[in-house]
Short mmCIF file of C-alpha atoms and ligand atoms in Angstrom, two decimals:
data_model
loop_
_atom_site.label_atom_id
_atom_site.label_comp_id
_atom_site.label_asym_id
_atom_site.label_seq_id
_atom_site.Cartn_x
_atom_site.Cartn_y
_atom_site.Cartn_z
CA MET W 1 -69.17 -154.76 131.17
CA SER W 2 -66.52 -154.39 128.53
CA ASN W 3 -63.16 -152.73 129.08
CA LEU W 4 -63.98 -150.40 126.28
CA MET W 5 -67.20 -149.15 127.79
CA ASP W 6 -67.33 -146.14 130.10
CA GLU W 7 -69.56 -146.05 133.15
CA THR W 8 -72.07 -143.56 131.74
CA SER W 9 -72.65 -145.75 128.71
CA ALA W 10 -73.10 -148.84 130.88
CA GLU W 11 -75.70 -146.92 132.95
CA ASP W 12 -77.51 -145.80 129.77
CA ILE W 13 -77.63 -149.40 128.53
CA LYS W 14 -78.97 -150.63 131.85
CA ALA W 15 -81.64 -147.91 131.82
CA ALA W 16 -82.66 -148.82 128.27
CA LEU W 17 -83.05 -152.46 129.27
CA GLN W 18 -85.00 -151.55 132.38
CA ASN W 19 -87.43 -149.75 130.08
CA SER W 20 -87.55 -152.87 127.87
CA ASN W 21 -86.03 -150.82 125.07
CA GLN W 22 -83.68 -153.44 123.59
CA ALA W 23 -83.21 -151.58 120.34
CA LEU W 24 -81.85 -148.57 122.19
CA ALA W 25 -79.61 -150.79 124.35
CA ILE W 26 -78.10 -152.45 121.28
CA ALA W 27 -77.61 -149.11 119.55
CA LYS W 28 -75.80 -147.82 122.64
CA VAL W 29 -73.50 -150.84 122.83
CA LYS W 30 -72.64 -150.53 119.16
CA GLU W 31 -72.05 -146.80 119.59
CA CYS W 32 -69.59 -147.50 122.44
CA LEU W 33 -67.63 -150.04 120.44
CA GLU W 34 -67.53 -147.68 117.49
CA LYS W 35 -66.31 -144.85 119.71
CA ALA W 36 -63.58 -147.07 121.16
CA LYS W 37 -62.49 -148.08 117.66
CA ASN W 38 -62.28 -144.47 116.54
CA THR W 39 -60.55 -142.94 119.54
CA PRO W 40 -57.88 -140.67 118.09
CA LEU W 41 -54.30 -141.03 119.24
CA ASN W 42 -51.79 -138.52 117.92
CA ILE W 43 -48.10 -139.10 118.48
CA ALA W 44 -45.59 -136.40 117.55
CA ILE W 45 -42.07 -137.47 116.57
CA THR W 46 -39.40 -134.82 116.67
CA GLY W 47 -35.59 -134.63 116.75
CA GLU W 48 -32.58 -133.43 114.80
CA SER W 49 -32.22 -134.01 111.08
CA GLY W 50 -31.17 -137.57 110.28
CA SER W 51 -31.84 -138.85 113.82
CA GLY W 52 -34.23 -141.50 112.52
CA LYS W 53 -37.62 -139.85 112.95
CA SER W 54 -39.15 -141.08 109.70
CA SER W 55 -37.72 -144.57 110.25
CA PHE W 56 -39.30 -144.62 113.70
CA VAL W 57 -42.65 -143.49 112.23
CA ASN W 58 -42.52 -146.43 109.82
CA GLY W 59 -41.32 -148.98 112.39
CA PHE W 60 -44.01 -147.95 114.84
CA ARG W 61 -46.67 -148.46 112.15
CA GLY W 62 -45.18 -151.85 111.28
CA ILE W 63 -44.31 -150.89 107.73
CA ASP W 64 -41.21 -151.11 105.60
CA ASP W 65 -39.32 -147.92 104.67
CA TRP W 66 -39.94 -148.60 100.98
CA GLU W 67 -43.67 -149.19 101.13
CA GLU W 68 -46.05 -146.90 99.32
CA ASN W 69 -47.32 -145.07 102.40
CA ALA W 70 -43.98 -145.00 104.20
CA ALA W 71 -42.41 -141.79 105.48
CA PRO W 72 -39.44 -141.12 103.16
CA VAL W 73 -36.23 -142.19 104.86
CA GLY W 74 -32.63 -141.08 104.42
CA CYS W 75 -33.53 -137.96 102.48
CA VAL W 76 -30.77 -135.39 102.10
CA GLU W 77 -33.18 -132.50 102.32
CA THR W 78 -34.85 -132.19 105.69
CA THR W 79 -38.53 -131.43 105.57
CA THR W 80 -39.79 -128.36 107.37
CA GLN W 81 -43.38 -129.55 107.09
CA VAL W 82 -45.40 -131.38 109.68
CA THR W 83 -46.42 -134.61 107.94
CA LYS W 84 -49.25 -136.89 108.98
CA TYR W 85 -48.85 -140.70 108.81
CA PRO W 86 -51.97 -142.64 109.80
CA HIS W 87 -51.56 -146.25 110.88
CA PRO W 88 -52.39 -148.53 107.92
CA SER W 89 -54.89 -150.69 109.83
CA TYR W 90 -55.96 -148.24 112.56
CA PRO W 91 -56.23 -144.80 110.92
CA ASN W 92 -57.39 -143.30 114.22
CA VAL W 93 -53.75 -143.67 115.35
CA THR W 94 -51.55 -141.09 113.65
CA LEU W 95 -47.84 -140.50 113.83
CA TRP W 96 -46.75 -136.98 112.99
CA ASP W 97 -43.29 -136.53 111.54
CA LEU W 98 -42.19 -133.08 112.75
CA PRO W 99 -39.20 -131.04 111.66
CA GLY W 100 -36.50 -130.91 114.36
CA VAL W 101 -36.61 -127.89 116.67
CA GLY W 102 -33.00 -127.10 115.67
CA THR W 103 -33.90 -126.89 111.99
CA MET W 104 -36.64 -124.32 112.60
CA LYS W 105 -34.55 -121.58 114.23
CA PHE W 106 -37.41 -121.00 116.68
CA ALA W 107 -37.46 -120.96 120.46
CA ALA W 108 -39.15 -124.07 121.92
CA CYS W 109 -42.43 -122.27 122.65
CA GLN W 110 -42.67 -120.79 119.14
CA TYR W 111 -41.79 -124.17 117.67
CA LEU W 112 -44.59 -125.87 119.58
CA GLN W 113 -47.09 -123.23 118.47
CA HIS W 114 -45.84 -123.65 114.89
CA VAL W 115 -46.36 -127.42 114.87
CA GLY W 116 -49.78 -127.12 116.58
CA PHE W 117 -48.87 -128.83 119.87
CA GLN W 118 -52.50 -129.03 121.10
CA LYS W 119 -53.42 -131.88 118.77
CA TYR W 120 -50.75 -134.28 120.02
CA ASP W 121 -51.30 -136.65 122.91
CA LEU W 122 -47.58 -137.12 123.47
CA PHE W 123 -44.18 -136.26 122.02
CA ILE W 124 -41.26 -138.55 121.26
CA ILE W 125 -37.92 -136.71 121.00
CA ILE W 126 -35.33 -138.72 119.06
CA SER W 127 -31.56 -138.39 118.98
CA GLU W 128 -28.95 -140.63 117.38
CA THR W 129 -26.17 -139.33 119.68
CA TYR W 130 -26.88 -137.36 122.83
CA PHE W 131 -29.63 -134.88 123.61
CA ARG W 132 -28.87 -131.22 123.12
CA GLU W 133 -29.93 -128.02 124.83
CA ASN W 134 -32.67 -127.62 122.24
CA ASP W 135 -34.14 -131.01 123.15
CA VAL W 136 -34.08 -130.22 126.86
CA MET W 137 -35.78 -126.85 126.34
CA LEU W 138 -38.36 -128.49 124.11
CA ALA W 139 -39.11 -131.14 126.73
CA GLU W 140 -39.52 -128.48 129.44
CA GLU W 141 -41.90 -126.52 127.26
CA ILE W 142 -43.92 -129.63 126.39
CA GLN W 143 -44.25 -130.37 130.09
CA ARG W 144 -45.23 -126.76 130.88
CA LEU W 145 -48.03 -127.08 128.34
CA GLY W 146 -49.30 -130.15 130.15
CA LYS W 147 -48.20 -132.79 127.62
CA LYS W 148 -45.90 -135.78 128.00
CA PHE W 149 -42.60 -136.38 126.27
CA TYR W 150 -40.28 -139.37 125.92
CA PHE W 151 -36.62 -139.41 124.89
CA VAL W 152 -35.61 -142.07 122.40
CA ARG W 153 -31.97 -142.76 121.60
CA SER W 154 -32.03 -144.28 118.10
CA LYS W 155 -29.72 -146.52 116.00
CA ILE W 156 -28.58 -148.64 118.94
CA ASP W 157 -27.69 -151.47 116.52
CA ASN W 158 -25.01 -149.18 115.03
CA ASP W 159 -23.51 -148.53 118.47
CA LEU W 160 -23.40 -152.21 119.31
CA GLN W 161 -21.72 -153.00 115.99
CA ALA W 162 -19.19 -150.24 116.55
CA MET W 163 -18.44 -151.51 120.04
CA LYS W 164 -17.81 -155.02 118.69
CA ARG W 165 -15.40 -153.65 116.13
CA SER W 166 -13.60 -151.42 118.66
CA LYS W 167 -12.30 -154.38 120.68
CA LYS W 168 -12.86 -152.39 123.89
CA GLY W 169 -14.18 -155.56 125.38
CA LEU W 170 -17.48 -154.12 126.64
CA SER W 171 -20.40 -156.54 126.62
CA GLU W 172 -23.70 -155.61 124.99
CA GLU W 173 -25.19 -154.87 128.39
CA GLU W 174 -22.29 -152.66 129.41
CA THR W 175 -22.47 -150.78 126.12
CA LEU W 176 -26.20 -150.18 126.54
CA ALA W 177 -25.69 -149.05 130.14
CA GLN W 178 -22.97 -146.64 129.05
CA ILE W 179 -25.13 -145.10 126.30
CA ARG W 180 -28.02 -144.76 128.70
CA ARG W 181 -25.80 -143.11 131.34
CA ASN W 182 -24.37 -140.63 128.83
CA CYS W 183 -27.80 -139.65 127.57
CA ILE W 184 -29.24 -139.22 131.05
CA GLU W 185 -26.26 -137.17 132.27
CA GLY W 186 -26.66 -134.87 129.28
CA LEU W 187 -30.30 -134.29 130.12
CA GLN W 188 -29.80 -133.64 133.81
CA ASN W 189 -29.90 -130.22 135.39
CA GLU W 190 -29.73 -129.43 139.14
CA ASP W 191 -33.42 -129.44 139.91
CA SER W 192 -34.72 -132.00 137.48
CA THR W 193 -35.49 -135.61 138.28
CA PRO W 194 -33.43 -138.07 136.17
CA ALA W 195 -34.91 -138.38 132.70
CA LYS W 196 -35.85 -141.71 131.17
CA VAL W 197 -34.23 -142.55 127.87
CA PHE W 198 -35.38 -145.46 125.70
CA LEU W 199 -32.71 -147.12 123.55
CA VAL W 200 -34.17 -148.28 120.25
CA SER W 201 -33.15 -149.83 116.96
CA ARG W 202 -35.68 -149.32 114.22
CA PHE W 203 -34.65 -152.65 112.73
CA ASP W 204 -35.06 -154.64 115.97
CA LEU W 205 -38.12 -153.23 117.67
CA HIS W 206 -38.50 -156.35 119.79
CA LEU W 207 -35.08 -155.73 121.36
CA TYR W 208 -33.63 -153.11 123.76
CA ASP W 209 -36.14 -150.56 125.13
CA PHE W 210 -38.86 -150.40 122.50
CA PRO W 211 -41.10 -152.87 124.39
CA LEU W 212 -40.57 -150.81 127.55
CA LEU W 213 -41.39 -147.60 125.68
CA GLN W 214 -44.59 -149.18 124.42
CA GLN W 215 -45.50 -150.31 127.93
CA THR W 216 -44.72 -146.87 129.40
CA LEU W 217 -46.84 -145.06 126.82
CA GLU W 218 -49.64 -147.49 127.48
CA GLU W 219 -49.50 -146.91 131.23
CA ASP W 220 -49.45 -143.13 130.81
CA LEU W 221 -52.45 -142.95 128.47
CA PRO W 222 -56.11 -142.83 129.55
CA ASP W 223 -58.09 -146.05 128.91
CA GLN W 224 -59.55 -145.47 125.46
CA LYS W 225 -56.28 -144.15 124.04
CA ARG W 226 -54.39 -147.02 125.65
CA TYR W 227 -56.44 -149.50 123.64
CA ALA W 228 -55.93 -147.46 120.48
CA LEU W 229 -52.17 -147.66 121.07
CA LEU W 230 -52.17 -151.37 121.91
CA PHE W 231 -53.92 -152.40 118.71
CA ALA W 232 -51.80 -150.17 116.53
CA MET W 233 -48.61 -151.69 117.96
CA PRO W 234 -46.77 -154.30 115.92
CA ASN W 235 -46.71 -157.70 117.70
CA ILE W 236 -43.22 -157.13 119.09
CA SER W 237 -43.55 -159.60 121.95
CA LEU W 238 -45.72 -162.42 123.21
CA GLU W 239 -46.76 -160.03 125.95
CA VAL W 240 -48.28 -157.62 123.41
CA ILE W 241 -50.22 -160.49 121.86
CA ASN W 242 -51.46 -161.55 125.30
CA LYS W 243 -52.49 -158.01 126.17
CA LYS W 244 -54.49 -157.74 122.95
CA LYS W 245 -56.10 -161.06 123.75
CA LYS W 246 -57.01 -159.89 127.25
CA VAL W 247 -58.76 -156.76 125.90
CA PHE W 248 -60.74 -158.87 123.41
CA GLN W 249 -61.48 -161.40 126.13
CA ASP W 250 -62.99 -158.75 128.37
CA GLU W 251 -65.31 -157.73 125.55
CA ILE W 252 -66.71 -161.17 124.88
CA SER W 253 -69.64 -160.82 127.25
CA THR W 254 -70.61 -157.52 125.61
CA TYR W 255 -70.46 -159.00 122.13
CA ALA W 256 -72.37 -162.07 123.21
CA PHE W 257 -74.95 -159.74 124.66
CA ILE W 258 -75.42 -157.86 121.39
CA SER W 259 -75.48 -161.04 119.40
CA ALA W 260 -78.12 -162.54 121.66
CA CYS W 261 -80.21 -159.34 121.68
CA GLY W 262 -80.01 -159.01 117.95
CA ALA W 263 -80.63 -162.74 117.52
CA VAL W 264 -82.48 -162.61 114.26
CA ILE W 265 -80.79 -165.32 112.26
CA PRO W 266 -81.60 -168.92 113.12
CA LEU W 267 -78.48 -171.04 112.98
CA PRO W 268 -79.37 -173.77 110.48
CA GLY W 269 -79.85 -177.13 112.14
CA ALA W 270 -79.63 -175.73 115.66
CA SER W 271 -82.07 -174.45 118.20
CA VAL W 272 -80.52 -171.02 118.61
CA THR W 273 -80.69 -167.75 116.76
CA LEU W 274 -77.58 -165.63 116.38
CA ASP W 275 -76.47 -162.48 114.72
CA LEU W 276 -73.99 -164.19 112.39
CA THR W 277 -72.98 -160.98 110.62
CA LEU W 278 -71.95 -159.61 113.99
CA LEU W 279 -69.80 -162.68 114.65
CA VAL W 280 -68.18 -162.23 111.24
CA MET W 281 -67.44 -158.62 112.14
CA ILE W 282 -66.02 -159.39 115.59
CA THR W 283 -63.87 -162.26 114.36
CA GLY W 284 -62.59 -159.90 111.65
CA LEU W 285 -61.64 -157.45 114.40
CA TYR W 286 -59.68 -160.21 116.20
CA LYS W 287 -57.91 -161.18 113.00
CA ALA W 288 -56.91 -157.58 112.20
CA GLY W 289 -56.01 -156.89 115.84
CA PHE W 290 -53.52 -159.77 115.80
CA GLY W 291 -52.15 -158.66 112.43
CA LEU W 292 -53.28 -161.87 110.71
CA ASP W 293 -55.13 -160.27 107.81
CA GLU W 294 -53.47 -160.53 104.40
CA ARG W 295 -52.20 -156.93 104.31
CA SER W 296 -50.70 -157.04 107.80
CA LEU W 297 -48.96 -160.37 107.14
CA ASP W 298 -47.59 -158.99 103.92
CA ARG W 299 -46.26 -155.90 105.71
CA LEU W 300 -44.73 -158.08 108.43
CA ALA W 301 -43.01 -160.29 105.84
CA ASN W 302 -41.58 -157.19 104.14
CA SER W 303 -40.45 -155.54 107.37
CA TYR W 304 -38.63 -158.63 108.65
CA ASN W 305 -37.53 -159.78 105.24
CA VAL W 306 -39.10 -163.22 105.52
CA PRO W 307 -41.14 -165.00 102.83
CA LEU W 308 -44.87 -164.45 103.23
CA SER W 309 -45.45 -168.13 102.44
CA ASP W 310 -43.31 -169.10 105.47
CA LEU W 311 -45.47 -166.98 107.74
CA LYS W 312 -48.66 -168.38 106.24
CA SER W 313 -47.38 -171.93 106.63
CA VAL W 314 -47.69 -171.73 110.43
CA LEU W 315 -51.34 -170.65 110.43
CA THR W 316 -53.53 -173.45 111.74
CA SER W 317 -56.92 -171.79 112.08
CA PRO W 318 -59.19 -171.49 109.03
CA LEU W 319 -60.16 -168.09 110.45
CA ALA W 320 -56.61 -166.93 109.85
CA SER W 321 -56.01 -168.68 106.55
CA GLN W 322 -59.39 -168.14 104.87
CA ASN W 323 -61.80 -165.27 104.32
CA ILE W 324 -64.16 -164.96 107.25
CA THR W 325 -67.70 -165.48 105.92
CA PRO W 326 -71.02 -166.35 107.62
CA ASP W 327 -70.64 -169.88 106.16
CA LEU W 328 -67.21 -170.37 107.69
CA ILE W 329 -68.42 -169.04 111.05
CA SER W 330 -71.45 -171.32 111.18
CA GLU W 331 -69.31 -174.31 110.15
CA LEU W 332 -66.90 -173.58 112.99
CA LEU W 333 -69.77 -172.97 115.40
CA PHE W 334 -70.91 -176.54 114.90
CA GLN W 335 -67.41 -177.78 115.56
CA CYS W 336 -66.81 -175.85 118.75
CA VAL W 337 -70.24 -175.63 120.37
CA ASP W 338 -72.66 -178.44 121.04
CA THR W 339 -75.63 -176.55 119.64
CA ALA W 340 -77.92 -179.58 119.62
CA ALA W 341 -77.67 -179.88 123.39
CA LEU W 342 -79.16 -176.44 123.92
CA PRO W 343 -82.82 -175.93 124.87
CA ALA W 344 -85.16 -175.39 121.95
CA VAL W 345 -86.89 -172.28 123.24
CA GLU W 346 -85.09 -169.12 124.24
CA GLU W 347 -86.15 -167.25 127.33
CA GLY W 348 -87.23 -163.67 126.75
CA PHE W 349 -84.40 -161.67 128.23
CA ALA W 350 -86.36 -158.42 128.25
CA PHE W 351 -88.11 -159.52 131.44
CA ILE W 352 -84.98 -159.50 133.53
CA PRO W 353 -83.85 -155.92 133.58
CA VAL W 354 -80.14 -156.22 134.33
CA ILE W 355 -77.39 -156.81 131.83
CA GLY W 356 -75.62 -160.07 132.46
CA THR W 357 -78.37 -161.96 134.22
CA ALA W 358 -80.78 -160.78 131.55
CA VAL W 359 -79.08 -162.20 128.57
CA ALA W 360 -76.62 -164.62 130.06
CA ALA W 361 -79.47 -167.07 130.61
CA THR W 362 -80.19 -167.47 126.90
CA PRO W 363 -78.73 -170.18 124.64
CA SER W 364 -77.84 -167.56 122.03
CA TYR W 365 -75.68 -165.84 124.57
CA ASN W 366 -74.01 -169.07 125.65
CA VAL W 367 -73.29 -170.20 122.11
CA THR W 368 -71.89 -166.81 121.14
CA GLU W 369 -69.72 -166.61 124.24
CA LYS W 370 -68.30 -170.09 123.75
CA ALA W 371 -67.75 -169.51 120.03
CA LEU W 372 -66.02 -166.16 120.48
CA GLN W 373 -63.78 -167.61 123.17
CA THR W 374 -62.76 -170.46 120.86
CA PHE W 375 -62.20 -168.14 117.88
CA LEU W 376 -60.15 -165.79 120.03
CA ASP W 377 -57.96 -168.65 121.31
CA MET W 378 -57.42 -169.91 117.75
CA LEU W 379 -56.37 -166.52 116.41
CA ALA W 380 -54.18 -165.64 119.42
CA ASP W 381 -52.37 -168.98 119.01
CA ASP W 382 -51.80 -168.28 115.34
CA ALA W 383 -50.50 -164.79 116.17
CA GLN W 384 -47.98 -166.41 118.54
CA ARG W 385 -46.90 -168.89 115.88
CA VAL W 386 -46.40 -166.11 113.37
CA PHE W 387 -44.43 -164.11 115.93
CA ASN W 388 -42.15 -167.05 116.70
CA LYS W 389 -41.73 -167.91 113.05
CA THR W 390 -40.82 -164.30 112.30
CA LEU W 391 -38.11 -164.27 114.89
CA GLY W 392 -36.91 -167.67 113.81
CA LEU W 393 -37.64 -169.18 117.20
CA ASN W 394 -38.61 -172.78 117.73
CA MET W 395 -41.01 -172.61 120.60
CA SER W 396 -43.68 -175.27 120.70
CA PHE W 397 -47.22 -174.64 121.84
N1 LIG T 1 -28.75 -148.71 111.74
C1 LIG T 1 -29.81 -147.93 111.92
N2 LIG T 1 -30.06 -146.96 111.02
C2 LIG T 1 -31.17 -146.19 111.24
C3 LIG T 1 -32.03 -146.38 112.33
N3 LIG T 1 -33.02 -145.47 112.25
C4 LIG T 1 -32.76 -144.74 111.14
N4 LIG T 1 -31.64 -145.16 110.52
C5 LIG T 1 -31.03 -144.64 109.29
O1 LIG T 1 -30.69 -143.27 109.51
C6 LIG T 1 -30.89 -142.54 108.30
C7 LIG T 1 -31.79 -141.32 108.57
O2 LIG T 1 -33.05 -141.83 108.97
P1 LIG T 1 -34.40 -141.00 108.77
O3 LIG T 1 -35.47 -141.81 109.38
O4 LIG T 1 -34.56 -140.56 107.37
O5 LIG T 1 -34.09 -139.73 109.70
P2 LIG T 1 -34.97 -138.42 109.88
O6 LIG T 1 -34.79 -137.97 111.29
O7 LIG T 1 -36.34 -138.63 109.43
O8 LIG T 1 -34.22 -137.42 108.90
P3 LIG T 1 -34.77 -136.02 108.32
O9 LIG T 1 -36.14 -136.23 107.79
O10 LIG T 1 -33.78 -135.70 107.26
O11 LIG T 1 -34.71 -135.07 109.46
C8 LIG T 1 -31.47 -143.51 107.28
O12 LIG T 1 -30.41 -143.99 106.48
C9 LIG T 1 -32.03 -144.64 108.16
O13 LIG T 1 -32.04 -145.91 107.50
C10 LIG T 1 -31.73 -147.44 113.25
O14 LIG T 1 -32.41 -147.68 114.24
N5 LIG T 1 -30.60 -148.18 112.98
MG1 LIG T 2 -37.45 -137.69 107.93
#
């Protein structure tokens, strides 16, 4: 079954089908997908005043510092409040902008109680120079409380600029290695294993260690939260786009199953019945997941300072460039699936009591599966084009 479905749910669905209770099976599948979509992920961002916490919160959510819902950046007055910033497209993913431990005049354990450490899945500790005693104590306390932490060294673009100006003759790689070494040495004590430090520029998230940070967080999170993170991530690499595609791909059979079970709408001119509204919904999920909806494209254009019209000019799929409606979906269905070649009568899938074999034999299932695969390919290709356009690359597909 789907990536997003736990074993207990899969068993419940099987049992419902074995009892010929299709309505219950569909309700269960929908419930699972809903649960996966709403899995909360809470990321706490902490660090000294001015280290770039709010900028990181914005960059991570793929929004510009000057947007309406942005965390205020470059403020003279440091906030002592914990502030919540939900992701604009995936509000189940929240970044929490915390005051720095140094600004609170608390010991690490009191600080963590004060900011309500229980609600966070992980902590990111940011510094624009090197990590201080406060940061190390905070990390130890986070670990003692059974949570994970990650050190981020911010404003790497500034360091690289400064190195160029200094005429010391260090290459970019040598400069990065030196910064990394300095940070790690500062964090080391006799009995600790070497810390990992991720070098990041808020303005170039696709460069340096941000992709590695994203991958590390993903690997450390349990399944449901991993998917929540993946979809909230800006498309900072082709790999991220491919990972999103893979998760959607693994769900196709589940969606096709629901569509075939809930096959109430005859597709005009064809011998199959489909749940077209469901296809509209799923294709909408793909579009939003790849950041191809109007709001996400607009945010991307703002963040990278590129004209929105340039980004839109590379979209080739009508699913990306137009509103997704039942009419558009059925039009595309006729283009991508040979519906006329399908048998006129559907087999009753309730008689075969196992998911997969039960429904996979029906034309509705086959049409939905083929259609979703084609729609997914179209949208993933457009996401790649937009990514390449954004970075000013000239890769051909
Ligand atoms: N060049 C560069 N500047 C950055 C980067 N990240 C943040 N800044 C700048 O650093 C300054 C402080 O950034 P903020 O994000 O406001 O820092 P903060 O940690 O939230 O600050 P407080 O809320 O005051 O504690 C702003 O002028 C940002 O534009 C970065 O990666 N590169
Ligand atoms: Mg701030």
